[in-house]
């Protein structure tokens, strides 16, 4: 199975969800938003949102500045 994470090909493990993917990628869940196939997934759903073949994940990190 292959997915795209910020336009980079990635092979998740079988039945992986957003939370487990972030853990494997060593990305902190704090201060980020995630969209799967252009749909924002609420943080409370990351544990149960399964990833599927050809999903496109966009991970956006909040930035400070003005």
PDB file of C-alpha atoms in Angstrom:
ATOM      1  CA  UNK A   1       0.000   0.000   0.000  1.00  0.00           C
ATOM      2  CA  UNK A   2       1.267   3.465  -0.824  1.00  0.00           C
ATOM      3  CA  UNK A   3       0.148   6.915   0.272  1.00  0.00           C
ATOM      4  CA  UNK A   4       1.493  10.433  -0.180  1.00  0.00           C
ATOM      5  CA  UNK A   5       2.542  12.479   2.848  1.00  0.00           C
ATOM      6  CA  UNK A   6       3.062  16.121   1.837  1.00  0.00           C
ATOM      7  CA  UNK A   7       3.604  14.885  -1.744  1.00  0.00           C
ATOM      8  CA  UNK A   8       6.247  12.327  -0.682  1.00  0.00           C
ATOM      9  CA  UNK A   9       5.493   8.632  -1.315  1.00  0.00           C
ATOM     10  CA  UNK A  10       5.265   6.547   1.853  1.00  0.00           C
ATOM     11  CA  UNK A  11       4.366   2.945   2.649  1.00  0.00           C
ATOM     12  CA  UNK A  12       2.322   2.727   5.851  1.00  0.00           C
ATOM     13  CA  UNK A  13       1.981  -0.495   7.785  1.00  0.00           C
ATOM     14  CA  UNK A  14      -1.201  -2.515   7.417  1.00  0.00           C
ATOM     15  CA  UNK A  15      -4.229  -0.889   9.084  1.00  0.00           C
ATOM     16  CA  UNK A  16      -2.288   2.200  10.115  1.00  0.00           C
ATOM     17  CA  UNK A  17      -4.137   5.248  11.418  1.00  0.00           C
ATOM     18  CA  UNK A  18      -3.071   8.892  11.533  1.00  0.00           C
ATOM     19  CA  UNK A  19      -1.786   8.733  15.121  1.00  0.00           C
ATOM     20  CA  UNK A  20       0.401   5.687  14.486  1.00  0.00           C
ATOM     21  CA  UNK A  21       1.742   7.235  11.272  1.00  0.00           C
ATOM     22  CA  UNK A  22       2.739  10.424  13.099  1.00  0.00           C
ATOM     23  CA  UNK A  23       4.482   8.318  15.731  1.00  0.00           C
ATOM     24  CA  UNK A  24       6.453   6.369  13.090  1.00  0.00           C
ATOM     25  CA  UNK A  25       7.388   9.625  11.325  1.00  0.00           C
ATOM     26  CA  UNK A  26       8.420  11.128  14.696  1.00  0.00           C
ATOM     27  CA  UNK A  27       6.095  14.086  14.215  1.00  0.00           C
ATOM     28  CA  UNK A  28       4.636  15.662  17.346  1.00  0.00           C
ATOM     29  CA  UNK A  29       0.837  15.964  17.196  1.00  0.00           C
ATOM     30  CA  UNK A  30       1.018  19.385  18.852  1.00  0.00           C
ATOM     31  CA  UNK A  31       0.351  22.409  16.675  1.00  0.00           C
ATOM     32  CA  UNK A  32      -0.484  20.552  13.471  1.00  0.00           C
ATOM     33  CA  UNK A  33      -3.522  20.007  11.295  1.00  0.00           C
ATOM     34  CA  UNK A  34      -3.991  17.061   8.964  1.00  0.00           C
ATOM     35  CA  UNK A  35      -6.033  16.736   5.805  1.00  0.00           C
ATOM     36  CA  UNK A  36      -6.630  13.431   4.063  1.00  0.00           C
ATOM     37  CA  UNK A  37      -7.627  13.762   0.418  1.00  0.00           C
ATOM     38  CA  UNK A  38      -8.239  17.506   0.944  1.00  0.00           C
ATOM     39  CA  UNK A  39     -10.560  16.939   3.930  1.00  0.00           C
ATOM     40  CA  UNK A  40      -9.418  18.136   7.364  1.00  0.00           C
ATOM     41  CA  UNK A  41      -9.590  15.339   9.922  1.00  0.00           C
ATOM     42  CA  UNK A  42     -10.408  16.463  13.489  1.00  0.00           C
ATOM     43  CA  UNK A  43      -7.687  15.555  15.991  1.00  0.00           C
ATOM     44  CA  UNK A  44     -10.170  13.494  18.049  1.00  0.00           C
ATOM     45  CA  UNK A  45     -10.567  11.184  15.007  1.00  0.00           C
ATOM     46  CA  UNK A  46      -6.866  10.542  14.313  1.00  0.00           C
ATOM     47  CA  UNK A  47      -6.830   7.306  16.358  1.00  0.00           C
ATOM     48  CA  UNK A  48      -9.661   5.778  14.345  1.00  0.00           C
ATOM     49  CA  UNK A  49      -9.090   7.255  10.882  1.00  0.00           C
ATOM     50  CA  UNK A  50      -7.603   4.352   8.905  1.00  0.00           C
ATOM     51  CA  UNK A  51      -5.336   5.081   5.966  1.00  0.00           C
ATOM     52  CA  UNK A  52      -6.077   3.566   2.560  1.00  0.00           C
ATOM     53  CA  UNK A  53      -4.254   2.980  -0.710  1.00  0.00           C
ATOM     54  CA  UNK A  54      -3.490   6.233  -2.557  1.00  0.00           C
ATOM     55  CA  UNK A  55      -4.571   8.521   0.312  1.00  0.00           C
ATOM     56  CA  UNK A  56      -3.003  11.970   0.138  1.00  0.00           C
ATOM     57  CA  UNK A  57      -2.087  13.403   3.549  1.00  0.00           C
ATOM     58  CA  UNK A  58      -1.233  17.039   4.034  1.00  0.00           C
ATOM     59  CA  UNK A  59       0.394  17.879   7.363  1.00  0.00           C
ATOM     60  CA  UNK A  60       0.355  21.571   8.216  1.00  0.00           C
ATOM     61  CA  UNK A  61       2.332  22.950  11.134  1.00  0.00           C
ATOM     62  CA  UNK A  62       1.214  26.152  12.833  1.00  0.00           C
ATOM     63  CA  UNK A  63       3.807  28.917  12.595  1.00  0.00           C
ATOM     64  CA  UNK A  64       4.243  32.058  14.631  1.00  0.00           C
ATOM     65  CA  UNK A  65       5.005  35.373  13.088  1.00  0.00           C
ATOM     66  CA  UNK A  66       3.462  38.483  11.841  1.00  0.00           C
TER      67      UNK A  66
END
